[in-house]
PDB file of C-alpha atoms in Angstrom:
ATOM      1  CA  UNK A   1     -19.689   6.908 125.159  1.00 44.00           C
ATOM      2  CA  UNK A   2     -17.907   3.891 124.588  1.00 46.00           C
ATOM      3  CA  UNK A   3     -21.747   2.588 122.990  1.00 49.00           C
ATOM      4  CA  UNK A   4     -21.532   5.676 120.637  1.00 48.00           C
ATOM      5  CA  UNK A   5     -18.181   4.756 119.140  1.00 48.00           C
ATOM      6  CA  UNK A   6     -19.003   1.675 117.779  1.00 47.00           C
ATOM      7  CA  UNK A   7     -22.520   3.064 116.532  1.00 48.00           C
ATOM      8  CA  UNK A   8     -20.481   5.479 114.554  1.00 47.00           C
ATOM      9  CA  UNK A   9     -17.692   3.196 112.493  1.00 46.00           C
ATOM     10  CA  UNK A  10     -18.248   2.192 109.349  1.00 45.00           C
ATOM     11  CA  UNK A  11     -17.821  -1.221 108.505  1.00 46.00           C
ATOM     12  CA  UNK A  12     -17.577  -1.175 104.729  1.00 44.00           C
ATOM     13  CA  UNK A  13     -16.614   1.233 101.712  1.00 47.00           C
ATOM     14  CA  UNK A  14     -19.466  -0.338  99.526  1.00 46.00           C
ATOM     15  CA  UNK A  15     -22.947   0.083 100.418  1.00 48.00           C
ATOM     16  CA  UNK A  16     -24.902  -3.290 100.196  1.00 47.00           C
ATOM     17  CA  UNK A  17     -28.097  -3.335  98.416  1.00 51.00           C
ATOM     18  CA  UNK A  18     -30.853  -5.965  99.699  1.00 52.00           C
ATOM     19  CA  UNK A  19     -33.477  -7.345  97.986  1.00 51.00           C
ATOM     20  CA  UNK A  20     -37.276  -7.993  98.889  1.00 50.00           C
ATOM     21  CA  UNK A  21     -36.416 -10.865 101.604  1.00 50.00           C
ATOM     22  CA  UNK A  22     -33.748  -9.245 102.981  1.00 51.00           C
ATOM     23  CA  UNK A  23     -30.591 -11.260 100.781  1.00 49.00           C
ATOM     24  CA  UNK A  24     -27.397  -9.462 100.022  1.00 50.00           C
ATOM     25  CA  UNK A  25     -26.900  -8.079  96.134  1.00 51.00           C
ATOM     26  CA  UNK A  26     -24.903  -6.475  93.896  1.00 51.00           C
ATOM     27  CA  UNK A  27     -21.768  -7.921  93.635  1.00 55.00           C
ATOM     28  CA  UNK A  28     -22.838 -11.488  94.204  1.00 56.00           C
ATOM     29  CA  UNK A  29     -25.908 -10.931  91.083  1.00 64.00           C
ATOM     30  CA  UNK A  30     -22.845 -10.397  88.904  1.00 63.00           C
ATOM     31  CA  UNK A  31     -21.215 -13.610  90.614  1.00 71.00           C
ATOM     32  CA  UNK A  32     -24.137 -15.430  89.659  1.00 75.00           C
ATOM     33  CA  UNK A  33     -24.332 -14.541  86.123  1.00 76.00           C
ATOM     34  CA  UNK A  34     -20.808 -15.345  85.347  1.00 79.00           C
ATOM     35  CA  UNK A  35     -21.544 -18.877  87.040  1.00 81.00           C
ATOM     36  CA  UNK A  36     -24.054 -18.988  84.538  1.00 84.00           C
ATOM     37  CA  UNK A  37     -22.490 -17.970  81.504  1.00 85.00           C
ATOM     38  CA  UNK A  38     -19.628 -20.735  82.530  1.00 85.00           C
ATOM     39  CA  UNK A  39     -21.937 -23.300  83.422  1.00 86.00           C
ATOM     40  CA  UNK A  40     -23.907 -22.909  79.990  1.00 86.00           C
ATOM     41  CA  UNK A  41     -20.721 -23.069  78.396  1.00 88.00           C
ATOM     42  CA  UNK A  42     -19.692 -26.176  79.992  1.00 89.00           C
ATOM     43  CA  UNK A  43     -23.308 -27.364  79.221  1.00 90.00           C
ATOM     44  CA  UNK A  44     -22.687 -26.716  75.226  1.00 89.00           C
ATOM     45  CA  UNK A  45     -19.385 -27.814  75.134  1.00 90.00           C
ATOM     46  CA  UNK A  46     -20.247 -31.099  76.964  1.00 89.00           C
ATOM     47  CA  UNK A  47     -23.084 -31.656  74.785  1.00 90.00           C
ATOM     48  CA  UNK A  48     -20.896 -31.211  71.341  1.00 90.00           C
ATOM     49  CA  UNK A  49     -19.081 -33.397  72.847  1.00 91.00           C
ATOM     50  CA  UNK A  50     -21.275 -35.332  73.129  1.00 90.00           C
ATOM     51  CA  UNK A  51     -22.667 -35.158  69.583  1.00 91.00           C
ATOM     52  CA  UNK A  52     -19.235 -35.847  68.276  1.00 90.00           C
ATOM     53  CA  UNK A  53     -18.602 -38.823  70.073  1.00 89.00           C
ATOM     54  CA  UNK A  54     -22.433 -39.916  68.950  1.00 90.00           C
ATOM     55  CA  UNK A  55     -21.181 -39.381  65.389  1.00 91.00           C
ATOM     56  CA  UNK A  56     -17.863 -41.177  65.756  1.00 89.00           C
ATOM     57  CA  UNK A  57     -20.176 -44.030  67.388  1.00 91.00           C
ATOM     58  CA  UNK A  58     -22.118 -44.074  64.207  1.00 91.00           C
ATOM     59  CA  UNK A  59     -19.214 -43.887  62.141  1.00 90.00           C
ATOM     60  CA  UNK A  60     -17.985 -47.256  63.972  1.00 91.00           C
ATOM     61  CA  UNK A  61     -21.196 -48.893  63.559  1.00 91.00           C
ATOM     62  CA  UNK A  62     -21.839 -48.119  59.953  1.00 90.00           C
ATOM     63  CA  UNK A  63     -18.488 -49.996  59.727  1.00 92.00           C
ATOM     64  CA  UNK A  64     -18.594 -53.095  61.131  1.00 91.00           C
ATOM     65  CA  UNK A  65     -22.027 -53.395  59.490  1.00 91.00           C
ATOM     66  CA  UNK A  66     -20.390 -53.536  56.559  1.00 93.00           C
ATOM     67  CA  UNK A  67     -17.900 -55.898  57.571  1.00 92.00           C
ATOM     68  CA  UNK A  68     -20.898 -57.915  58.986  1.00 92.00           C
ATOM     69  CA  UNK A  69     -22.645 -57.887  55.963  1.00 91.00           C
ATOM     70  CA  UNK A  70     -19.336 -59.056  53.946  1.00 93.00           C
ATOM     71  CA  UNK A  71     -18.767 -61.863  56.293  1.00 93.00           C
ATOM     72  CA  UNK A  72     -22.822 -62.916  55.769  1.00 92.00           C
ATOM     73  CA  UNK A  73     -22.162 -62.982  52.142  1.00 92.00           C
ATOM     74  CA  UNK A  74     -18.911 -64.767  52.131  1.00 92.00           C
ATOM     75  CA  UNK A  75     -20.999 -67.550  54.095  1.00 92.00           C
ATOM     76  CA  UNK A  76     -23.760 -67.177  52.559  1.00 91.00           C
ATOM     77  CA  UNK A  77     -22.102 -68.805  49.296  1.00 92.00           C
ATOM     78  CA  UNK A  78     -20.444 -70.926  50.731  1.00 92.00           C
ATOM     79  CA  UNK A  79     -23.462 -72.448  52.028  1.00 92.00           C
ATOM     80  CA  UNK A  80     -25.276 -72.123  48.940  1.00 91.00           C
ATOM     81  CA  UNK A  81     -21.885 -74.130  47.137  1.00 92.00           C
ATOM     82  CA  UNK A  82     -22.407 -76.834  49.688  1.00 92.00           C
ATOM     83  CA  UNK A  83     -26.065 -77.225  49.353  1.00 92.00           C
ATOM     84  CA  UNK A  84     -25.474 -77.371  45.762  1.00 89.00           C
ATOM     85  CA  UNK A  85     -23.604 -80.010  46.112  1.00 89.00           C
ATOM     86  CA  UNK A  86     -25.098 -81.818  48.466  1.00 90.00           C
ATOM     87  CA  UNK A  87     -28.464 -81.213  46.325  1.00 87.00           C
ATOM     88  CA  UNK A  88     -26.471 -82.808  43.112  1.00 84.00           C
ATOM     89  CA  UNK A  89     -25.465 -85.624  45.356  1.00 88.00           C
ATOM     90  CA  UNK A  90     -28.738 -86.348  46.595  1.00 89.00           C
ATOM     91  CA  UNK A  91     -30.228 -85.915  43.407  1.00 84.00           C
ATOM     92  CA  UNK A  92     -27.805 -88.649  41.552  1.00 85.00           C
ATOM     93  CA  UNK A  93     -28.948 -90.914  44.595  1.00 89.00           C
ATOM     94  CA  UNK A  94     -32.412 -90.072  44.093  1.00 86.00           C
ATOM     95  CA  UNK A  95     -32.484 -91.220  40.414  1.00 86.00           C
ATOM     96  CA  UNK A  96     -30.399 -94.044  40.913  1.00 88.00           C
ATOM     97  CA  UNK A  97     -32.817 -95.313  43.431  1.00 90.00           C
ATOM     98  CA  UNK A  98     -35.675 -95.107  41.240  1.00 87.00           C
ATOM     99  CA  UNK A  99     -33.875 -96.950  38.460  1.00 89.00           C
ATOM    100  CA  UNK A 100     -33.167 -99.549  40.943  1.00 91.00           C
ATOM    101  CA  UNK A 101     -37.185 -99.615  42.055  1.00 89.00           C
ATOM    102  CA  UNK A 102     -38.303-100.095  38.299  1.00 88.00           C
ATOM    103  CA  UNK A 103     -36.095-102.301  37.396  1.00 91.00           C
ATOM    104  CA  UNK A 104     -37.349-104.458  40.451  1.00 91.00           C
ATOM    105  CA  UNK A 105     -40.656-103.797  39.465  1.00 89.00           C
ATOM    106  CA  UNK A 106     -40.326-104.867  36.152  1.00 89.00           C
ATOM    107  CA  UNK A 107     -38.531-108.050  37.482  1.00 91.00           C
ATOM    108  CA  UNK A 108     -41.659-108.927  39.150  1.00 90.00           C
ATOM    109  CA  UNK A 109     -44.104-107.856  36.622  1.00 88.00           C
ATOM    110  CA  UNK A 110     -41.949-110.223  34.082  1.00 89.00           C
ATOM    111  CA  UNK A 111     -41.894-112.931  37.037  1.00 89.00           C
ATOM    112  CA  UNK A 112     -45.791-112.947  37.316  1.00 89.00           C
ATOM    113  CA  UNK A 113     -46.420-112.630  33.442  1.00 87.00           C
ATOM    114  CA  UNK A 114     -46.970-116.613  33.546  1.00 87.00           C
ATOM    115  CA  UNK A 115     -49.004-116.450  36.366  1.00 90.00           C
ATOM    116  CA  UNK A 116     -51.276-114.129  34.563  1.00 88.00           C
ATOM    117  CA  UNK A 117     -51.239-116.128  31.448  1.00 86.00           C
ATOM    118  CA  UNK A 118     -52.531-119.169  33.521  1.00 87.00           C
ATOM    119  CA  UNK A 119     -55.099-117.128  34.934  1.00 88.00           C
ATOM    120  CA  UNK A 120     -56.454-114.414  32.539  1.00 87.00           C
ATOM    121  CA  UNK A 121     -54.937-115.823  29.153  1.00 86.00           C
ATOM    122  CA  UNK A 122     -51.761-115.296  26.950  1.00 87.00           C
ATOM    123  CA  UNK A 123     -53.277-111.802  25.997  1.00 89.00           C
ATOM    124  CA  UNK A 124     -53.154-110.181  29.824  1.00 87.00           C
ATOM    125  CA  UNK A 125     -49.735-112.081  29.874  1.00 87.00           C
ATOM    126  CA  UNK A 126     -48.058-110.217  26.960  1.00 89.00           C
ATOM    127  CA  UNK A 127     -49.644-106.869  28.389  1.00 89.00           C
ATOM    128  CA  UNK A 128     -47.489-107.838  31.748  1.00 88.00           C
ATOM    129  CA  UNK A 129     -44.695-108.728  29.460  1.00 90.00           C
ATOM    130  CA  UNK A 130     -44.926-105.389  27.331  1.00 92.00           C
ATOM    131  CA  UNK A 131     -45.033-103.578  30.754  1.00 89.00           C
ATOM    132  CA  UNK A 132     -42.021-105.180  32.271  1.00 90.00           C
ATOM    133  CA  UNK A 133     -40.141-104.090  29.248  1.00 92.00           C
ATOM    134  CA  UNK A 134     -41.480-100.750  29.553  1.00 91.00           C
ATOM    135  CA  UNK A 135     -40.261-100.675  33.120  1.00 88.00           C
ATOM    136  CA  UNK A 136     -37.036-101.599  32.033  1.00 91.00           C
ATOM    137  CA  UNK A 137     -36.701 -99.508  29.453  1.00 92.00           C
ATOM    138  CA  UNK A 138     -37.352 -96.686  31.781  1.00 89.00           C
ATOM    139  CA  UNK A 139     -34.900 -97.215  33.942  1.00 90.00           C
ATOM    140  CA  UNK A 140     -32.410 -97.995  31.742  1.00 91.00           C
ATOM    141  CA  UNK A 141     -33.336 -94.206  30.768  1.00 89.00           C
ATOM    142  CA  UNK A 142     -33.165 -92.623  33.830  1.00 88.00           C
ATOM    143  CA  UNK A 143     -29.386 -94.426  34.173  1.00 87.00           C
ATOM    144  CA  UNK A 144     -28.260 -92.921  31.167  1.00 89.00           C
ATOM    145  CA  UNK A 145     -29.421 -89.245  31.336  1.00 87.00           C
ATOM    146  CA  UNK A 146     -27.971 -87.225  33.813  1.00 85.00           C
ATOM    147  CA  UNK A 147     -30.454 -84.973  36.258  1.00 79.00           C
ATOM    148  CA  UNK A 148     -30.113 -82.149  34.491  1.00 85.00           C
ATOM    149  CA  UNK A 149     -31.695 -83.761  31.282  1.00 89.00           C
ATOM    150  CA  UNK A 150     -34.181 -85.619  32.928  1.00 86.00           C
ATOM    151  CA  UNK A 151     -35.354 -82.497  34.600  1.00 86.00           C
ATOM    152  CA  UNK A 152     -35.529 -80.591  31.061  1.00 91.00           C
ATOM    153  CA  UNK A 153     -37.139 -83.603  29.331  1.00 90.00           C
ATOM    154  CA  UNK A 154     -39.764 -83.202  32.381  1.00 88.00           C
ATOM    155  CA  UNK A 155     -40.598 -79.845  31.929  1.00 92.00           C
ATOM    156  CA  UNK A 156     -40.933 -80.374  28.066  1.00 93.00           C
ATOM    157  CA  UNK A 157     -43.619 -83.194  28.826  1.00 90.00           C
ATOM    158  CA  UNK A 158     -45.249 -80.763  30.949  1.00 92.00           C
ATOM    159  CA  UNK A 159     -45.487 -77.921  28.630  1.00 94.00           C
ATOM    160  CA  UNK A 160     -46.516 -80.470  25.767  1.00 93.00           C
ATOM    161  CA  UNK A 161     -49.200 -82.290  27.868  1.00 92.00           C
ATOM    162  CA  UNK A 162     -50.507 -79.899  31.032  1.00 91.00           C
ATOM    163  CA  UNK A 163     -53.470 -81.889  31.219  1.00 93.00           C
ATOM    164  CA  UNK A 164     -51.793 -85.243  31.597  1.00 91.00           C
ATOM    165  CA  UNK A 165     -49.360 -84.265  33.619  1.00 90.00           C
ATOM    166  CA  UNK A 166     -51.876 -82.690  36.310  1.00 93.00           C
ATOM    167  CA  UNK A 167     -53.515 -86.351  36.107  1.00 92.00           C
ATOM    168  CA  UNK A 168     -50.180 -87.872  37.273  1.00 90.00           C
ATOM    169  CA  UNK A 169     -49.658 -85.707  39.214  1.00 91.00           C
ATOM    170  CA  UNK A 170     -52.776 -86.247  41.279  1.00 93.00           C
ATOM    171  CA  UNK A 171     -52.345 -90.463  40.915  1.00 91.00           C
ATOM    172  CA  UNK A 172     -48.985 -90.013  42.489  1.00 88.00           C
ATOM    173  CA  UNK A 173     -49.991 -87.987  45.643  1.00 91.00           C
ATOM    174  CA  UNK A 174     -52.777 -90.397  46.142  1.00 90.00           C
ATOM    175  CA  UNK A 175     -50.569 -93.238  45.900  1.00 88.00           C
ATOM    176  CA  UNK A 176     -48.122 -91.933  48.146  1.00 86.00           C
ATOM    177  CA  UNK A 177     -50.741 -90.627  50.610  1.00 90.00           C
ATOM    178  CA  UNK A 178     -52.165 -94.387  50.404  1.00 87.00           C
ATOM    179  CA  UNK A 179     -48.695 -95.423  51.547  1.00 84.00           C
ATOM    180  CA  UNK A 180     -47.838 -93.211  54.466  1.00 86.00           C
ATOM    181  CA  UNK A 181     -51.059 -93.150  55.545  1.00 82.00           C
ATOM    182  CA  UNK A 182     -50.757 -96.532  56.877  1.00 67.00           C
TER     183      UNK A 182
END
C-alpha cells in the first residue's frame, strides 16, 4: 500500500495546463507578456533616448558650423587684405619695371639713330629719333600715373578702339610667345 499512498497525494493546488509539445502554461504565458510589455518599454524609451541625444548631436553640430564658418570668413578677409596688398605692391613694381624697360629702349633707339642715318638716310634717322622720344615720353607716363589710372585710361582705349586693341593684343602674345619659346 505504501505504492498507493504516494499515487494518491496531490502535489499542487493549481492545475497546470500544457500546450501542444508538452511545455508548462498559464502562469508563465502571463510571465512572458509582462517581459514583453517591459522589454518594449525599455526598447522605446532607449530609442527616445536615443533620438534626443541625436537631436542634441545636431544641435552641437549646427553650432560649431557656424563658428566654422565665422572663423572661414574672418580669414577669408584677411587673406583677401593681404593679397590686396601684395597685388598693389606687385603692381607698383610691375609698372615701374616697364618704365625702366622703355626708357632703356628708347636709350638705344636714340643711341642707334646715327647709325641709321649713316645707313638708310637722315629721314629713317629722325623716325628713330621721334620714336625714342615717344618711348620716353611713355614712360615718363607710366611714372607719373598711378595703377589705378593707367588701368582706367586702358580700358577707355579699349572701349574707344576694340579693333586696335585686339591687334595689340595679338602682336604682344606673339612677341612674347617668340620669346619664351626659345
Amino acid at each position: 500500500m505504501a505504492i498507493d499512498d504516494k499515487t494518491n497525494e496531490t502535489t499542487s493546488a493549481v492545475p497546470l495546463k500544457t500546450d501542444a509539445a508538452g511545455a508548462a502554461t498559464g502562469s508563465a504565458s502571463a510571465e512572458s507578456a509582462a517581459g514583453v510589455d517591459e522589454a518594449k518599454s525599455r526598447f522605446n524609451s532607449a530609442l527616445d533616448e536615443a533620438k534626443a541625444g541625436a537631436q542634441a548631436l545636431r544641435g552641437e553640430a549646427g553650432q560649431r558650423a557656424e563658428a566654422y564658418k565665422e572663423q572661414a570668413k574672418v580669414k577669408g578677409s584677411e587673406y583677401a587684405e593681404q593679397a590686396k596688398a601684395k597685388g598693389g605692391e606687385l603692381a607698383v613694381e610691375g609698372k615701374h619695371k616697364a618704365s625702366e624697360a622703355l626708357t632703356s629702349l628708347s636709350k638705344v633707339v636714340a643711341e642707334n639713330a646715327a647709325k641709321i642715318d649713316d645707313n638708310f638716310g637722315p629721314k629713317y634717322g629722325d623716325h628713330a629719333r621721334n620714336a625714342a622720344r615717344g618711348l620716353q615720353d611713355a614712360a615718363t607716363h607710366i611714372d607719373t600715373k598711378s595703377y589705378e589710372e593707367l588701368g582706367d585710361e586702358a580700358r577707355d582705349f579699349v572701349r574707344k578702339n576694340p579693333g586696335l586693341s585686339v591687334g595689340i593684343a595679338a602682336v604682344g602674345g606673339y612677341i612674347l610667345a617668340r620669346l619664351f619659346r626659345r
